[in-house]
mmCIF file of C-alpha atoms in Angstrom:
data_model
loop_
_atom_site.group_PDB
_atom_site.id
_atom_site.type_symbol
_atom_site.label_atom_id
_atom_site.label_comp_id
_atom_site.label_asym_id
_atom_site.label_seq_id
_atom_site.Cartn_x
_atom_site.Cartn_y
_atom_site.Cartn_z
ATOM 1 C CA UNK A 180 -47.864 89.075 -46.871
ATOM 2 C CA UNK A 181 -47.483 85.607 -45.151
ATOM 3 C CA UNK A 182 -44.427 85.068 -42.797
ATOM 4 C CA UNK A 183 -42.692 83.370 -39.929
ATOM 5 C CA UNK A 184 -40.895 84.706 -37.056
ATOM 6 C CA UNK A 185 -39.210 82.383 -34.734
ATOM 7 C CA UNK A 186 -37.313 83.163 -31.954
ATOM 8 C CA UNK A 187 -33.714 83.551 -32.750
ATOM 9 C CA UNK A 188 -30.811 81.711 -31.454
ATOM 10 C CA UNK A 189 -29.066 79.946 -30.509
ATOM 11 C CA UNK A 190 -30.649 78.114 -27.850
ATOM 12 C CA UNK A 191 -27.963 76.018 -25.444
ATOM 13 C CA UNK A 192 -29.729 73.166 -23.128
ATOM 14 C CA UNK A 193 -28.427 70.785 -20.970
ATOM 15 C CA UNK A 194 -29.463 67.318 -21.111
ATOM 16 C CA UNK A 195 -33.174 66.215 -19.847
ATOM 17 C CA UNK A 196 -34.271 70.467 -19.657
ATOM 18 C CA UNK A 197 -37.447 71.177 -21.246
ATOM 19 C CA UNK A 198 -37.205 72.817 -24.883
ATOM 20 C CA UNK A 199 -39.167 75.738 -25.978
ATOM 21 C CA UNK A 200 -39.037 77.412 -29.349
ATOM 22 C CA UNK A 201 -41.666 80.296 -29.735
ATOM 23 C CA UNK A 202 -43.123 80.829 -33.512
ATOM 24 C CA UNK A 203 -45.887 83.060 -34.800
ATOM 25 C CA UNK A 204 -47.745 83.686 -38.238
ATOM 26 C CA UNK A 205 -49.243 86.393 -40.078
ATOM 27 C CA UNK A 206 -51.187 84.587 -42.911
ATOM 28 C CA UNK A 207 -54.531 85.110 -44.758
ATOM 29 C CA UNK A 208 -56.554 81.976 -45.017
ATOM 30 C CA UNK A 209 -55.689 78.930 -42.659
ATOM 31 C CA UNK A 210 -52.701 77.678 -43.191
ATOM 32 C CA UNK A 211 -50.953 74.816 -42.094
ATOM 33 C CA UNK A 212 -48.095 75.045 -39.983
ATOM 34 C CA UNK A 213 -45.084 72.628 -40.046
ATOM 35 C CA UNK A 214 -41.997 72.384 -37.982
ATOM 36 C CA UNK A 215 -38.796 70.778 -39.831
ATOM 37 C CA UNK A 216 -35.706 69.550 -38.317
ATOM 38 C CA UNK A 217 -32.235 69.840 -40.103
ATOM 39 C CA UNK A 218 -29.369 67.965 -38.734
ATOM 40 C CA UNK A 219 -26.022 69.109 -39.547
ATOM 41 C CA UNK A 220 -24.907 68.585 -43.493
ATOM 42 C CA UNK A 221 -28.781 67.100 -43.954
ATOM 43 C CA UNK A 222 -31.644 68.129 -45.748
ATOM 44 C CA UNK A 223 -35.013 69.266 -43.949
ATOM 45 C CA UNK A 224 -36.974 66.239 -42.336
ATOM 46 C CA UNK A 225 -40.835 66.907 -41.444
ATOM 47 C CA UNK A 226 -41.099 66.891 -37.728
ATOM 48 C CA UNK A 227 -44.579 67.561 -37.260
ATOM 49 C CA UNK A 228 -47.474 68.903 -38.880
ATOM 50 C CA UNK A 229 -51.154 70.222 -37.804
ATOM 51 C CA UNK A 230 -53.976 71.627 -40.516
ATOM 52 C CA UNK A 231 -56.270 73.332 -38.518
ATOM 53 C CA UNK A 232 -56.509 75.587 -35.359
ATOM 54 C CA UNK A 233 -56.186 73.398 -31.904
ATOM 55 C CA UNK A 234 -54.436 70.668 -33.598
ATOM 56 C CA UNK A 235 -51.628 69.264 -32.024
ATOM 57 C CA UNK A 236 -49.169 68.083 -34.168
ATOM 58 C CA UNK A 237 -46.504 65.430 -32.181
ATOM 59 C CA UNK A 238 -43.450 63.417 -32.789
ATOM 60 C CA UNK A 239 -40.689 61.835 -31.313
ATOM 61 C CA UNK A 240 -41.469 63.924 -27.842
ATOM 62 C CA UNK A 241 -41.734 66.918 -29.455
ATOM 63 C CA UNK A 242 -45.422 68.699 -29.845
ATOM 64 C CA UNK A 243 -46.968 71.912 -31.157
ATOM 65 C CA UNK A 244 -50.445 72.947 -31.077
ATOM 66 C CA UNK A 245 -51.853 75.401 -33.446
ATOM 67 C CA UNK A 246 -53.410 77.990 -32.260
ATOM 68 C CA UNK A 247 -55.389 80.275 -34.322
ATOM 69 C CA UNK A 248 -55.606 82.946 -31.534
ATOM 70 C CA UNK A 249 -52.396 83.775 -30.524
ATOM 71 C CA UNK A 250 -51.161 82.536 -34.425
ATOM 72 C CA UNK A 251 -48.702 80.523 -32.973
ATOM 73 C CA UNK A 252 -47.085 77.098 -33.167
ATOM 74 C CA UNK A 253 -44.527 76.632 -30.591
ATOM 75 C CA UNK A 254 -42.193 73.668 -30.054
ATOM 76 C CA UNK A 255 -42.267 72.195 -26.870
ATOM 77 C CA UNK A 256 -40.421 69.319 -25.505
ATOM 78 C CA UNK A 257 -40.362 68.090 -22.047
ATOM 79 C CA UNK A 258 -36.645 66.577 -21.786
ATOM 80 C CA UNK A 259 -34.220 66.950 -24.795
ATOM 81 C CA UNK A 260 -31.379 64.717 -25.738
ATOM 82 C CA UNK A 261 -28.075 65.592 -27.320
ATOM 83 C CA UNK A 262 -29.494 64.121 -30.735
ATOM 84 C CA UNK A 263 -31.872 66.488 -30.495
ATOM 85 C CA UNK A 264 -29.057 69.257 -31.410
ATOM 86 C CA UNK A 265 -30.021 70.845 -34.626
ATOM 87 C CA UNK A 266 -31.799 73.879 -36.754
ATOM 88 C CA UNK A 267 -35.531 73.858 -36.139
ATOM 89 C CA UNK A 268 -37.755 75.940 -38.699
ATOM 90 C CA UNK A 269 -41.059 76.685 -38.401
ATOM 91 C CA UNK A 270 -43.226 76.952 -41.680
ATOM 92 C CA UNK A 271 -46.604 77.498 -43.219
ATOM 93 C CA UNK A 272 -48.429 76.285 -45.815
ATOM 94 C CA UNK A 273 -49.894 78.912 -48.304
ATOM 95 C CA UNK A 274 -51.667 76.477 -49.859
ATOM 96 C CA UNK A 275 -53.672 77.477 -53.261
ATOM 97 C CA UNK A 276 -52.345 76.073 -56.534
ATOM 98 C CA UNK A 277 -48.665 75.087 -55.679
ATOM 99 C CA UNK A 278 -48.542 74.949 -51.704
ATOM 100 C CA UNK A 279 -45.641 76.831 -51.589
ATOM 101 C CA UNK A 280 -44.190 76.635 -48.172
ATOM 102 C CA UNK A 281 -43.046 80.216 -46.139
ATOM 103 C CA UNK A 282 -40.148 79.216 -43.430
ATOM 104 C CA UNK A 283 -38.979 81.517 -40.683
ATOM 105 C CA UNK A 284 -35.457 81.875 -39.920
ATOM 106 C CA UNK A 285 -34.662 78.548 -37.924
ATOM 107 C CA UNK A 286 -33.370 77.940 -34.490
ATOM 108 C CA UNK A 287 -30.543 76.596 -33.592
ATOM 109 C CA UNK A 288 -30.295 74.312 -30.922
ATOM 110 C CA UNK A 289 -27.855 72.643 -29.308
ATOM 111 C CA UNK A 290 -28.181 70.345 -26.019
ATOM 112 C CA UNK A 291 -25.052 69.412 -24.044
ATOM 113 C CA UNK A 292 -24.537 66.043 -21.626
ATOM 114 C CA UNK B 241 -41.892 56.064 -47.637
ATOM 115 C CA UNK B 242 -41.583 59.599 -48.882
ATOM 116 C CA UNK B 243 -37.807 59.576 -50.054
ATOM 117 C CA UNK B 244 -36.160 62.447 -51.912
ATOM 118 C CA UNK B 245 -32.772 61.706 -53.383
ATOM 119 C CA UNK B 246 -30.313 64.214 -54.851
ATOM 120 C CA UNK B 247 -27.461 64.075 -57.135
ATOM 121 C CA UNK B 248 -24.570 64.727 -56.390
ATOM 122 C CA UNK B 249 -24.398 65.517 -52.871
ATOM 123 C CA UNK B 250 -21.160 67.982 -53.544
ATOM 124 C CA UNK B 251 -20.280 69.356 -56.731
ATOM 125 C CA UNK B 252 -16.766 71.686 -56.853
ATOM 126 C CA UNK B 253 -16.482 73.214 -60.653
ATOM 127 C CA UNK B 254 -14.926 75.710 -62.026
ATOM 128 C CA UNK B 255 -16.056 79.233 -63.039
ATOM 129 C CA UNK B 256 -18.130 79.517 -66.574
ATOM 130 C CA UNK B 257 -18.866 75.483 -66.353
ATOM 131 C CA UNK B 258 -22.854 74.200 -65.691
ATOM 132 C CA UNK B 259 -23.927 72.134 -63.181
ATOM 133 C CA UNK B 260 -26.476 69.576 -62.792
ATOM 134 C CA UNK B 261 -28.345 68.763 -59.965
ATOM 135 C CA UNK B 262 -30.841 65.793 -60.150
ATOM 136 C CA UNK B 263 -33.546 65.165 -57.696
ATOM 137 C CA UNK B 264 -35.840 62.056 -57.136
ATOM 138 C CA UNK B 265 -38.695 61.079 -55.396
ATOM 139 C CA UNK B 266 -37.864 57.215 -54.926
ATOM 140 C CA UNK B 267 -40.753 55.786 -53.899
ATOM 141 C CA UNK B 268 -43.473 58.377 -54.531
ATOM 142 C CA UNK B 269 -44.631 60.167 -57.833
ATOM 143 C CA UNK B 270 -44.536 64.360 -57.316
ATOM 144 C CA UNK B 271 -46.427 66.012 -58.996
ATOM 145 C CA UNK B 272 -44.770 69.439 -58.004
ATOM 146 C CA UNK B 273 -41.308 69.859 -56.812
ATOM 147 C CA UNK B 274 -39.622 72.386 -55.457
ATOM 148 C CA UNK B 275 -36.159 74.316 -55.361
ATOM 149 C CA UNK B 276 -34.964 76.052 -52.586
ATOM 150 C CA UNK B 277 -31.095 77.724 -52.226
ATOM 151 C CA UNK B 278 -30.073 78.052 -48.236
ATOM 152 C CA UNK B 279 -26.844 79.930 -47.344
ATOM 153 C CA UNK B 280 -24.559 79.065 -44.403
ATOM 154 C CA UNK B 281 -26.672 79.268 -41.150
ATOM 155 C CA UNK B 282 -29.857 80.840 -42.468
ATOM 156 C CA UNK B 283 -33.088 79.670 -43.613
ATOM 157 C CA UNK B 284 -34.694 78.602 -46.723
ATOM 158 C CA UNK B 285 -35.307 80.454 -49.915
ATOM 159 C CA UNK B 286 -37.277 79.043 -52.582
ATOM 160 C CA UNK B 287 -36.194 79.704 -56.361
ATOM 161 C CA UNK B 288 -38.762 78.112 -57.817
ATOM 162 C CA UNK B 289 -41.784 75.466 -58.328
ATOM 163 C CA UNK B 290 -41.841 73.033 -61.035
ATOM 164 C CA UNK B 291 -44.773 70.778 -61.808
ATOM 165 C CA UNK B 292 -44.404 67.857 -64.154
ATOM 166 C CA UNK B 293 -44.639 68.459 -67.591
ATOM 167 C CA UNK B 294 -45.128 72.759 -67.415
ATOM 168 C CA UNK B 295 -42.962 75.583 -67.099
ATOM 169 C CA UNK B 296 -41.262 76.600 -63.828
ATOM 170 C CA UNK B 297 -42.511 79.680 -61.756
ATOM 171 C CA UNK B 298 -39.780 81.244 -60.458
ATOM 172 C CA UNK B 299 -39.643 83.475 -57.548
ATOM 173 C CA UNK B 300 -39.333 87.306 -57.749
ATOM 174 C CA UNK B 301 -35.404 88.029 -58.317
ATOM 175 C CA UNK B 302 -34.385 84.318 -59.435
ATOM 176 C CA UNK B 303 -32.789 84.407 -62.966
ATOM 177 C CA UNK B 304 -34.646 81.601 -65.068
ATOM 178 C CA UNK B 305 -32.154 81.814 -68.057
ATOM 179 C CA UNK B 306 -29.094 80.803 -65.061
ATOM 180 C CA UNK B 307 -31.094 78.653 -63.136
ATOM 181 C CA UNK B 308 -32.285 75.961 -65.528
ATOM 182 C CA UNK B 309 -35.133 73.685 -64.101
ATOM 183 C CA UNK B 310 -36.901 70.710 -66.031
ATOM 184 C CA UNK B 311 -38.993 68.174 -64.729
ATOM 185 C CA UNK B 312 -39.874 65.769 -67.321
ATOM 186 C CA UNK B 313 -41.326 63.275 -64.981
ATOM 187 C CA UNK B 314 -43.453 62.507 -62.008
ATOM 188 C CA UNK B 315 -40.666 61.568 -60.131
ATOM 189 C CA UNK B 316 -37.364 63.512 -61.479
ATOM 190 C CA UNK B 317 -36.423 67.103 -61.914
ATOM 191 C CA UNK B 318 -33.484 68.809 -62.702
ATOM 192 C CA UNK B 319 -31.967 72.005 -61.745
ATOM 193 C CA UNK B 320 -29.046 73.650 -63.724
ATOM 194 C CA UNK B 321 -26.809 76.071 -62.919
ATOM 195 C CA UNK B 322 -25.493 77.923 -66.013
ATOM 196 C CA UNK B 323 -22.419 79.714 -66.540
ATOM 197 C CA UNK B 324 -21.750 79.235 -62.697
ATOM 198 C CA UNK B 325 -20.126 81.879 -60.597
ATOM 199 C CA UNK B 326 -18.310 82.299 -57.319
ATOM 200 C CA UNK B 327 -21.739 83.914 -55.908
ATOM 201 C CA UNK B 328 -23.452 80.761 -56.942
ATOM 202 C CA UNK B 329 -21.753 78.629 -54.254
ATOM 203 C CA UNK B 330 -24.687 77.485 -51.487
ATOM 204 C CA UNK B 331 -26.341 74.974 -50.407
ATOM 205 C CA UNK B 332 -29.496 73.841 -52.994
ATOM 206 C CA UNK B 333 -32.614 71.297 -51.499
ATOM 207 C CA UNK B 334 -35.010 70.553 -53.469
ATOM 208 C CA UNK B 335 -38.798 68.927 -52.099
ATOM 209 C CA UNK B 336 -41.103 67.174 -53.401
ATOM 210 C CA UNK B 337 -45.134 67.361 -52.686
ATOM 211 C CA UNK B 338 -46.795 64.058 -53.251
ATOM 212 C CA UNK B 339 -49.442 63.663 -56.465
ATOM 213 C CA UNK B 340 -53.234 62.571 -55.863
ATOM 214 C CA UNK B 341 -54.288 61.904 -52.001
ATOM 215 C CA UNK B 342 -54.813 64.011 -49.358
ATOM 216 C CA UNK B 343 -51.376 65.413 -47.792
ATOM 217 C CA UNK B 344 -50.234 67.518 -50.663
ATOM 218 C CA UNK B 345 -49.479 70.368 -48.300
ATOM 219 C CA UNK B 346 -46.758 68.228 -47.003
ATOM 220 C CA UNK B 347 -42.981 68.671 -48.581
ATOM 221 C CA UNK B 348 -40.657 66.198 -48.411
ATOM 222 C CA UNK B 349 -36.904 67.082 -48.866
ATOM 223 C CA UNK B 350 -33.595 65.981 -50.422
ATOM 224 C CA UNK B 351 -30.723 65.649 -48.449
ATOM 225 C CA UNK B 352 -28.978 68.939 -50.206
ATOM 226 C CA UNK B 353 -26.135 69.812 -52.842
ATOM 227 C CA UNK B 354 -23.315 71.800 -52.094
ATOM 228 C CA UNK B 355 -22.183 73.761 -54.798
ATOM 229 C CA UNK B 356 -18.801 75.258 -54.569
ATOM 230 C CA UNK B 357 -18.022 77.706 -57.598
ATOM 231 C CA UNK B 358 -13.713 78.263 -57.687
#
């Protein structure tokens, strides 16, 4: 069946270090991928998005592009801040009737001065 | 734009009792919504999908008769917790997916309930 795998955590950062956060898909169909962001005692926020292979899905200096041949969607961003501490999942869009959304297993990250 | 309220944010109850959770998409109708339970430091599981007006489809291994969901409107639905127990205590988001136009794909969340069962 569909699913996520994202790399596990936690991942520790100093200030201004360039973020990485590896996640791949096994889906049938083209999904859309998703990253959310959930800060601590928050609900999920939407991140970023991107529909269809070599999108590149960006926001607030942080970027993902989909790519269909590696099925992967990685979070990249170039200089982190400490409000940037918080769980990152990586999702995918089943899509048919109800869109139901598969999440991996978030990433916790946390970024110290 | 895209706001998804939730009511209460923390609920403590006793054992036996039912809770309510409401959730709302303020400034959007939804024409499905979804429920998801998370526990401490893991991800997402969704319970079930509601869409306006039908039956929920709940997700293999989610109880329907304890986990009560309704959505009677476009831009409310309600989840229930019957006969809560200890076990029940987590964390429960819902999302909603916006009716009509062309980013239904997209989910936009509540803020979360905590639940805590004595």
């Amino acid at each position: 069946g569909d699913s996520v795998t994202q790399m596990e955590g936690p991942v520790t950062l100093s200030e201004e270090a360039f973020l990485t956060i590896n996640c791949t898909y096994t889906a049938t169909g083209y999904p859309s991928l998703f990253w959310y962001v959930q800060y601590p005692g928050e609900g999920l926020q939407l991140l970023l998005k991107a529909t269809k292979a070599d999108d590149k899905g960006s926001n607030k200096g942080f970027e993902a592009t989909y790519r269909k041949e590696t099925t992967s969607f990685h979070l990249e961003k170039g200089s982190v801040q400490v409000s940037d501490s918080a769980v990152y999942f990586c999702a995918l869009s089943v899509g048919g009737g109800y869109n139901k959304l598969i999440f991996g297993a978030g990433t916790r990250l946390a970024v110290h001065p | 734009g895209a706001v998804v309220s939730q009511h209460p944010s923390r609920v403590i109850c006793k054992s036996g009792t039912s809770v309510k959770i409401e959730c709302r998409s303020l400034d959007f109708q939804a024409t499905t919504m979804f429920w998801y339970r998370q526990f401490p430091k893991q991800s997402l599981m969704l319970m079930a999908t509601s869409n306006e007006g039908s039956k929920a489809t709940y997700e293999q291994g989610v109880e329907k008769d304890k986990f009560l969901i309704n959505h009677a409107s476009l831009t409310l639905s309600t989840l229930t917790v019957t006969s809560a127990h200890p076990e029940d205590s987590s964390f429960y988001i819902c999302s909603a997916s916006l009716a009509g136009g062309s980013d239904r794909e997209t989910q936009y969340f509540g803020p979360g309930t905590r639940l805590l069962v004595l």
